[in-house]
Short mmCIF file of C-alpha atoms and ligand atoms in Angstrom, two decimals:
data_model
loop_
_atom_site.label_atom_id
_atom_site.label_comp_id
_atom_site.label_asym_id
_atom_site.label_seq_id
_atom_site.Cartn_x
_atom_site.Cartn_y
_atom_site.Cartn_z
CA MET A 1 -7.02 -21.95 17.89
CA ASP A 2 -5.28 -24.67 15.97
CA ARG A 3 -2.08 -23.71 14.12
CA GLU A 4 -2.48 -26.76 11.85
CA THR A 5 -5.88 -25.78 10.56
CA ARG A 6 -6.08 -22.00 10.90
CA LEU A 7 -3.97 -19.26 9.34
CA ARG A 8 -2.79 -16.47 11.59
CA LEU A 9 -2.30 -13.01 10.10
CA ALA A 10 -0.61 -10.11 11.90
CA VAL A 11 -2.19 -6.67 11.39
CA GLN A 12 -1.34 -3.31 12.97
CA LYS A 13 -3.46 -2.89 16.10
CA SER A 14 -4.07 0.81 15.93
CA GLY A 15 -2.52 3.09 13.36
CA ARG A 16 -2.46 4.13 9.75
CA LEU A 17 -2.48 0.59 8.38
CA THR A 18 -5.27 -0.77 10.55
CA GLU A 19 -8.31 0.44 8.66
CA PRO A 20 -7.03 -0.22 5.12
CA SER A 21 -5.79 -3.69 6.19
CA LEU A 22 -9.17 -4.62 7.65
CA ASP A 23 -10.88 -3.14 4.61
CA LEU A 24 -8.80 -5.36 2.32
CA LEU A 25 -9.70 -8.43 4.38
CA THR A 26 -13.38 -7.53 4.30
CA ARG A 27 -13.22 -7.14 0.53
CA CYS A 28 -11.62 -10.58 0.39
CA GLY A 29 -14.75 -11.89 2.09
CA LEU A 30 -13.48 -12.29 5.65
CA LYS A 31 -15.97 -11.84 8.47
CA LEU A 32 -14.06 -11.12 11.63
CA SER A 33 -15.48 -11.22 15.13
CA ARG A 34 -13.50 -9.03 17.43
CA GLY A 35 -14.30 -7.67 20.82
CA LYS A 36 -13.12 -4.21 21.73
CA ASP A 37 -9.38 -4.07 22.48
CA GLN A 38 -8.98 -7.75 21.84
CA LEU A 39 -5.65 -8.97 20.62
CA MET A 40 -7.16 -11.61 18.39
CA GLY A 41 -9.90 -11.47 15.75
CA PHE A 42 -11.58 -14.72 14.84
CA GLY A 43 -12.42 -15.47 11.21
CA GLU A 44 -16.01 -16.66 11.24
CA ASN A 45 -16.24 -17.82 7.66
CA MET A 46 -12.60 -18.66 6.87
CA PRO A 47 -9.84 -20.53 8.70
CA LEU A 48 -8.00 -17.23 9.22
CA ASP A 49 -7.51 -15.34 12.46
CA VAL A 50 -6.03 -11.87 12.90
CA LEU A 51 -3.50 -10.97 15.57
CA PHE A 52 -3.48 -7.23 16.34
CA VAL A 53 -0.01 -5.93 17.22
CA ARG A 54 2.38 -2.95 16.87
CA ASP A 55 3.53 -2.64 13.30
CA ASP A 56 7.19 -2.87 14.33
CA ASP A 57 6.57 -6.36 15.73
CA ILE A 58 5.08 -7.74 12.53
CA PRO A 59 8.28 -8.70 10.63
CA ASP A 60 9.59 -10.77 13.54
CA LEU A 61 6.25 -12.38 14.35
CA VAL A 62 6.15 -13.66 10.77
CA GLN A 63 9.82 -14.51 10.49
CA GLU A 64 9.64 -16.47 13.74
CA ASP A 65 6.52 -18.27 12.50
CA VAL A 66 4.31 -17.01 15.33
CA CYS A 67 2.11 -15.77 12.48
CA ASP A 68 1.82 -17.26 9.01
CA LEU A 69 1.17 -13.92 7.33
CA GLY A 70 1.59 -10.21 8.04
CA LEU A 71 0.47 -6.88 6.61
CA VAL A 72 3.13 -4.26 7.15
CA GLY A 73 4.77 -1.20 5.61
CA LEU A 74 7.69 -1.86 3.29
CA ASN A 75 9.59 0.79 5.29
CA VAL A 76 9.30 -1.25 8.50
CA LEU A 77 10.19 -4.43 6.65
CA GLU A 78 13.26 -2.99 4.92
CA GLU A 79 14.54 -1.34 8.07
CA ARG A 80 14.31 -4.66 9.94
CA GLN A 81 15.91 -6.47 7.02
CA LEU A 82 18.91 -4.11 7.02
CA GLU A 83 19.18 -4.33 10.80
CA LEU A 84 19.33 -8.13 10.63
CA ILE A 85 22.00 -7.99 7.93
CA ALA A 86 24.04 -5.58 10.07
CA ARG A 87 23.83 -8.12 12.87
CA GLY A 88 25.12 -10.87 10.66
CA THR A 89 21.86 -12.73 10.08
CA ALA A 90 19.40 -12.67 7.23
CA ALA A 91 15.72 -11.81 7.11
CA ARG A 92 13.63 -14.90 6.49
CA PHE A 93 10.17 -13.49 5.83
CA GLU A 94 9.02 -13.72 2.25
CA LYS A 95 7.14 -10.95 0.46
CA LEU A 96 4.00 -12.20 -1.29
CA ARG A 97 2.36 -9.04 -2.59
CA ASP A 98 2.83 -5.29 -2.90
CA LEU A 99 -0.42 -3.57 -1.94
CA ASP A 100 -2.02 -0.33 -2.94
CA PHE A 101 -2.30 1.35 0.46
CA GLY A 102 -0.09 2.88 3.14
CA ARG A 103 1.76 4.83 0.46
CA CYS A 104 4.43 7.20 1.75
CA ARG A 105 8.09 7.98 1.23
CA LEU A 106 11.08 8.15 3.50
CA SER A 107 12.56 11.56 2.82
CA ILE A 108 15.26 13.88 4.02
CA ALA A 109 13.94 17.30 5.02
CA ALA A 110 15.78 20.50 5.82
CA PRO A 111 14.73 23.59 7.80
CA ASN A 112 13.20 26.15 5.43
CA GLU A 113 15.86 28.75 6.08
CA THR A 114 18.88 26.52 5.40
CA ARG A 115 20.45 26.20 1.97
CA PHE A 116 20.38 22.87 0.24
CA GLU A 117 22.16 22.17 -3.03
CA GLY A 118 21.83 18.45 -3.53
CA ALA A 119 23.18 15.43 -1.67
CA GLU A 120 26.58 17.11 -1.21
CA SER A 121 24.94 19.50 1.26
CA LEU A 122 24.49 16.53 3.63
CA ARG A 123 28.22 16.03 4.11
CA GLY A 124 29.22 16.31 7.77
CA LYS A 125 25.64 17.13 8.86
CA ARG A 126 23.62 15.50 11.64
CA ILE A 127 20.45 13.81 10.41
CA ALA A 128 17.79 12.68 12.91
CA THR A 129 15.71 9.61 12.05
CA THR A 130 13.90 6.54 13.33
CA TYR A 131 15.17 4.71 10.23
CA PRO A 132 18.96 4.61 10.80
CA TYR A 133 19.62 1.55 8.64
CA MET A 134 17.75 2.80 5.59
CA LEU A 135 19.34 6.22 5.94
CA ASP A 136 22.77 4.64 6.30
CA ARG A 137 22.25 2.58 3.14
CA PHE A 138 21.19 5.71 1.28
CA LEU A 139 24.15 7.80 2.47
CA LYS A 140 26.57 5.00 1.59
CA SER A 141 25.06 4.68 -1.89
CA MET A 142 25.67 8.42 -2.37
CA GLN A 143 29.16 8.19 -0.78
CA ILE A 144 28.20 10.82 1.76
CA ASN A 145 29.63 10.95 5.26
CA ALA A 146 27.05 12.31 7.69
CA GLU A 147 26.14 11.66 11.29
CA ILE A 148 22.98 9.65 11.89
CA VAL A 149 21.14 10.63 15.07
CA THR A 150 18.80 7.76 15.92
CA LEU A 151 15.61 8.83 17.70
CA SER A 152 12.56 6.83 18.73
CA GLY A 153 10.00 9.47 17.70
CA ALA A 154 9.18 13.17 17.27
CA VAL A 155 11.89 13.44 14.65
CA GLU A 156 10.39 16.59 13.14
CA ILE A 157 11.27 18.73 16.14
CA ALA A 158 14.91 17.61 16.31
CA PRO A 159 16.31 20.54 14.29
CA ARG A 160 14.48 23.10 16.44
CA LEU A 161 15.85 21.42 19.58
CA GLY A 162 19.32 21.62 18.15
CA ARG A 163 19.69 17.85 18.10
CA ALA A 164 20.16 17.64 14.33
CA ASP A 165 20.62 19.74 11.19
CA LEU A 166 18.17 17.76 9.06
CA ILE A 167 15.71 14.94 9.49
CA CYS A 168 14.86 11.74 7.62
CA ASP A 169 11.25 10.71 8.17
CA LEU A 170 8.14 9.32 6.50
CA VAL A 171 6.10 11.82 4.51
CA SER A 172 2.71 11.45 2.89
CA THR A 173 0.94 14.78 2.48
CA GLY A 174 3.88 16.88 3.65
CA SER A 175 1.76 18.88 6.10
CA THR A 176 3.74 17.72 9.14
CA LEU A 177 6.94 19.00 7.56
CA GLN A 178 5.26 22.26 6.67
CA ALA A 179 3.94 22.74 10.18
CA ASN A 180 7.47 22.29 11.47
CA HIS A 181 9.05 24.70 8.97
CA LEU A 182 10.83 21.92 7.14
CA ARG A 183 10.98 21.14 3.42
CA GLU A 184 11.51 17.84 1.66
CA VAL A 185 14.83 17.80 -0.18
CA LEU A 186 15.61 14.17 -1.08
CA THR A 187 13.68 10.91 -1.30
CA VAL A 188 15.42 7.98 0.36
CA ALA A 189 12.80 5.30 -0.43
CA GLU A 190 9.19 4.87 -1.52
CA SER A 191 6.91 2.71 0.61
CA HIS A 192 3.52 1.00 0.63
CA ALA A 193 1.94 -1.88 2.52
CA VAL A 194 3.07 -5.42 1.73
CA LEU A 195 1.86 -8.91 2.55
CA ILE A 196 4.55 -11.19 3.93
CA ARG A 197 4.61 -14.87 4.88
CA THR A 198 6.49 -17.17 7.20
CA PRO A 199 9.61 -18.94 5.91
CA VAL A 200 8.24 -22.21 7.30
CA PRO A 201 6.37 -24.37 4.73
CA LEU A 202 2.62 -24.46 5.32
CA VAL A 203 0.58 -27.62 5.60
CA GLU A 204 -1.40 -28.25 2.42
CA PHE A 205 -4.72 -27.06 3.77
CA LYS A 206 -3.29 -23.73 4.91
CA ALA A 207 -1.20 -23.29 1.75
CA ALA A 208 -4.35 -23.71 -0.34
CA TRP A 209 -6.08 -20.99 1.68
CA VAL A 210 -3.14 -18.65 1.19
CA GLU A 211 -3.39 -19.21 -2.57
CA ARG A 212 -7.10 -18.51 -2.39
CA MET A 213 -6.55 -15.29 -0.45
CA LEU A 214 -3.91 -14.17 -2.95
CA LEU A 215 -6.35 -14.62 -5.84
CA ARG A 216 -8.91 -12.58 -3.94
CA ILE A 217 -6.38 -9.88 -3.07
CA ASP A 218 -5.36 -9.67 -6.72
CA GLY A 219 -9.03 -9.34 -7.65
CA VAL A 220 -9.58 -6.60 -5.08
CA GLU A 221 -6.49 -4.67 -6.16
CA ARG A 222 -7.46 -5.00 -9.80
CA VAL A 223 -10.92 -3.50 -9.39
CA LYS A 224 -9.94 -0.72 -6.99
CA GLU A 225 -9.89 1.96 -9.66
CA SER A 226 -12.02 0.06 -12.16
CA LYS A 227 -15.33 1.34 -13.40
CA TYR A 228 -18.05 -0.25 -15.50
CA ILE A 229 -19.24 2.12 -18.24
CA MET A 230 -22.48 1.76 -20.17
CA LEU A 231 -23.42 4.12 -22.98
CA HIS A 232 -25.37 4.48 -26.20
CA ALA A 233 -23.51 5.54 -29.34
CA PRO A 234 -23.89 5.81 -33.08
CA ARG A 235 -22.22 2.80 -34.71
CA ALA A 236 -20.08 5.20 -36.76
CA ALA A 237 -18.63 6.77 -33.59
CA LEU A 238 -17.39 3.46 -32.18
CA PRO A 239 -13.72 3.81 -33.19
CA ALA A 240 -13.52 7.25 -31.56
CA ILE A 241 -15.37 6.10 -28.45
CA ARG A 242 -13.19 3.02 -27.99
CA LYS A 243 -10.12 5.28 -27.98
CA LEU A 244 -11.65 7.43 -25.26
CA LEU A 245 -12.47 4.62 -22.84
CA PRO A 246 -9.55 4.61 -20.37
CA GLY A 247 -7.79 1.27 -19.89
CA SER A 248 -10.50 -0.90 -21.37
CA GLU A 249 -9.60 -3.90 -23.51
CA SER A 250 -12.55 -5.18 -25.51
CA PRO A 251 -15.89 -3.53 -24.87
CA THR A 252 -19.12 -5.43 -25.45
CA ILE A 253 -21.18 -3.97 -28.30
CA ILE A 254 -24.92 -4.68 -28.20
CA PRO A 255 -27.43 -3.69 -30.91
CA LEU A 256 -30.10 -1.24 -29.74
CA GLU A 257 -33.57 -2.56 -30.53
CA GLY A 258 -35.35 -0.35 -33.11
CA PHE A 259 -32.28 1.84 -33.80
CA PRO A 260 -30.10 0.07 -36.40
CA GLU A 261 -27.55 2.87 -36.41
CA ARG A 262 -27.09 2.94 -32.67
CA VAL A 263 -25.44 0.48 -30.26
CA VAL A 264 -25.01 -0.03 -26.54
CA VAL A 265 -21.41 -0.21 -25.32
CA HIS A 266 -20.43 -1.90 -22.06
CA ALA A 267 -16.82 -1.68 -20.95
CA VAL A 268 -14.70 -2.27 -17.86
CA CYS A 269 -12.24 0.57 -17.49
CA ARG A 270 -9.15 -0.26 -15.44
CA GLU A 271 -8.64 3.35 -14.51
CA ASN A 272 -10.79 5.90 -12.80
CA VAL A 273 -13.17 7.70 -15.11
CA PHE A 274 -13.11 11.46 -14.82
CA TRP A 275 -15.66 14.08 -15.87
CA GLU A 276 -13.37 15.10 -18.74
CA THR A 277 -13.64 11.61 -20.20
CA LEU A 278 -17.44 11.71 -19.97
CA GLU A 279 -17.53 15.09 -21.65
CA ASN A 280 -15.27 13.82 -24.44
CA LEU A 281 -17.47 10.74 -24.86
CA LYS A 282 -20.54 12.93 -25.20
CA GLN A 283 -18.74 15.08 -27.74
CA ALA A 284 -17.94 11.94 -29.73
CA GLY A 285 -21.64 11.10 -29.90
CA ALA A 286 -22.27 9.01 -26.78
CA SER A 287 -25.48 9.41 -24.78
CA ALA A 288 -27.06 7.79 -21.71
CA VAL A 289 -23.61 7.34 -20.15
CA LEU A 290 -23.57 5.43 -16.87
CA VAL A 291 -20.46 4.85 -14.74
CA LEU A 292 -20.66 2.18 -12.05
CA PRO A 293 -18.13 0.94 -9.49
CA VAL A 294 -16.85 -2.61 -9.91
CA GLU A 295 -16.98 -4.63 -6.74
CA LYS A 296 -15.29 -7.91 -7.63
CA MET A 297 -13.47 -9.34 -10.63
CA LEU A 298 -12.16 -12.84 -11.17
CA ALA A 299 -9.89 -13.23 -14.16
O1 LIG B 301 1.86 1.88 17.27
P1 LIG B 301 2.56 1.42 16.06
O2 LIG B 301 4.04 1.21 16.24
O3 LIG B 301 1.87 0.22 15.46
O4 LIG B 301 2.36 2.59 14.97
P2 LIG B 301 3.37 3.66 14.37
O5 LIG B 301 3.10 4.96 15.04
O6 LIG B 301 4.76 3.15 14.31
O7 LIG B 301 2.90 3.68 12.84
P3 LIG B 301 1.82 4.57 12.05
O8 LIG B 301 0.45 4.09 12.35
O9 LIG B 301 2.12 6.03 12.16
O10 LIG B 301 2.25 4.12 10.56
C1 LIG B 301 2.16 2.81 10.16
C2 LIG B 301 2.68 2.69 8.73
O11 LIG B 301 1.90 3.53 7.88
C3 LIG B 301 4.10 3.18 8.50
O12 LIG B 301 5.07 2.21 8.85
C4 LIG B 301 4.10 3.45 7.01
O13 LIG B 301 4.30 2.24 6.30
C5 LIG B 301 2.66 3.92 6.75
N1 LIG B 301 2.54 5.38 6.56
C6 LIG B 301 1.98 5.99 5.49
C7 LIG B 301 2.94 6.36 7.40
C8 LIG B 301 2.62 7.58 6.81
N2 LIG B 301 2.02 7.32 5.63
C9 LIG B 301 2.92 8.81 7.52
N3 LIG B 301 2.65 9.89 7.00
N4 LIG B 301 3.52 6.30 8.63
C10 LIG B 301 3.78 7.44 9.28
N5 LIG B 301 3.50 8.66 8.79
C11 LIG B 301 3.82 9.84 9.70
C12 LIG B 301 5.21 10.40 9.54
O14 LIG B 301 6.12 9.70 10.35
C13 LIG B 301 5.05 11.84 9.98
O15 LIG B 301 5.07 11.95 11.38
O16 LIG B 301 2.94 10.92 9.45
C14 LIG B 301 3.66 12.15 9.51
C15 LIG B 301 3.75 12.77 8.16
O17 LIG B 301 2.52 12.76 7.51
P4 LIG B 301 2.12 13.95 6.52
O18 LIG B 301 0.85 13.50 5.89
O19 LIG B 301 1.96 15.17 7.35
O20 LIG B 301 3.24 14.07 5.49
ZN1 LIG B 302 5.51 1.48 14.85
#
């Protein structure tokens, strides 16, 4: 596969980011042929191939220009960035986009039975984590002296094993903490997936494809929550109805043949449309309300 003519994108091989990453690529129009357990996916209809790797390897693969692009959690990226700074070098990958998946937060959690009265309670405590650099930055910013116990996994059982007093780990639903009798007490950082690129300039052909992908990604992200609403309404109710349509700019108003007092309204709503909104629209005089998903949008 030619590095001059094909883009190479690093994606997590098997984990929480794999499915949403592949879903994003599919929505961007990529058809990928991939055999089971293969390291590489071949873009059939675009000059873009996917390298499947561990998420922790993605920042370096991109920074070292083994891959042109990477999809990775901001948490992994920031941790690597801070580690490089601590070693006297600088991270060279460049962030292109923040993406709307892989949302989680890096939080400090304490055993249910222990008292916690704000950051001061961390002083002199042992905190187990797989994110020592991010935790260290946080503690320094709060001027707290605590001991960081760096683990490579299973952080949530560290307090029970007596290895630490608290933990600092990723949380999304909070059920893992709950199952381990821990409670979230402080947020260290918020995270989501990001798209990064190599620091090395791309040849024109590849750069143009990156631009094209970015436009498509922006389009996909924009329509994620968007809905297309169609409804009938009395002309007199239009001001009220326009106010009720969530996140819509300028709806299209079409006359309704044979009913001079009624119109058809078509609008793209940039937010999800809930039952409450539909009920309010009906109350305002709307009828024949249809809500459709929006698949693609090009501004
Ligand atoms: O094998 P590889 O190294 O590639 O995978 P991994 O095990 O390191 O990563 P993986 O698949 O667990 O997570 C990949 C990325 O998903 C992370 O770097 C985050 O950016 C993002 N992400 C989003 C999460 C979570 N949510 C999450 N909840 N990553 C991990 N978790 C873990 C957390 O560590 C804890 O063990 O899930 C548990 C908590 O989840 P809840 O829902 O119970 O709160
Ligand atoms: Zn990992």
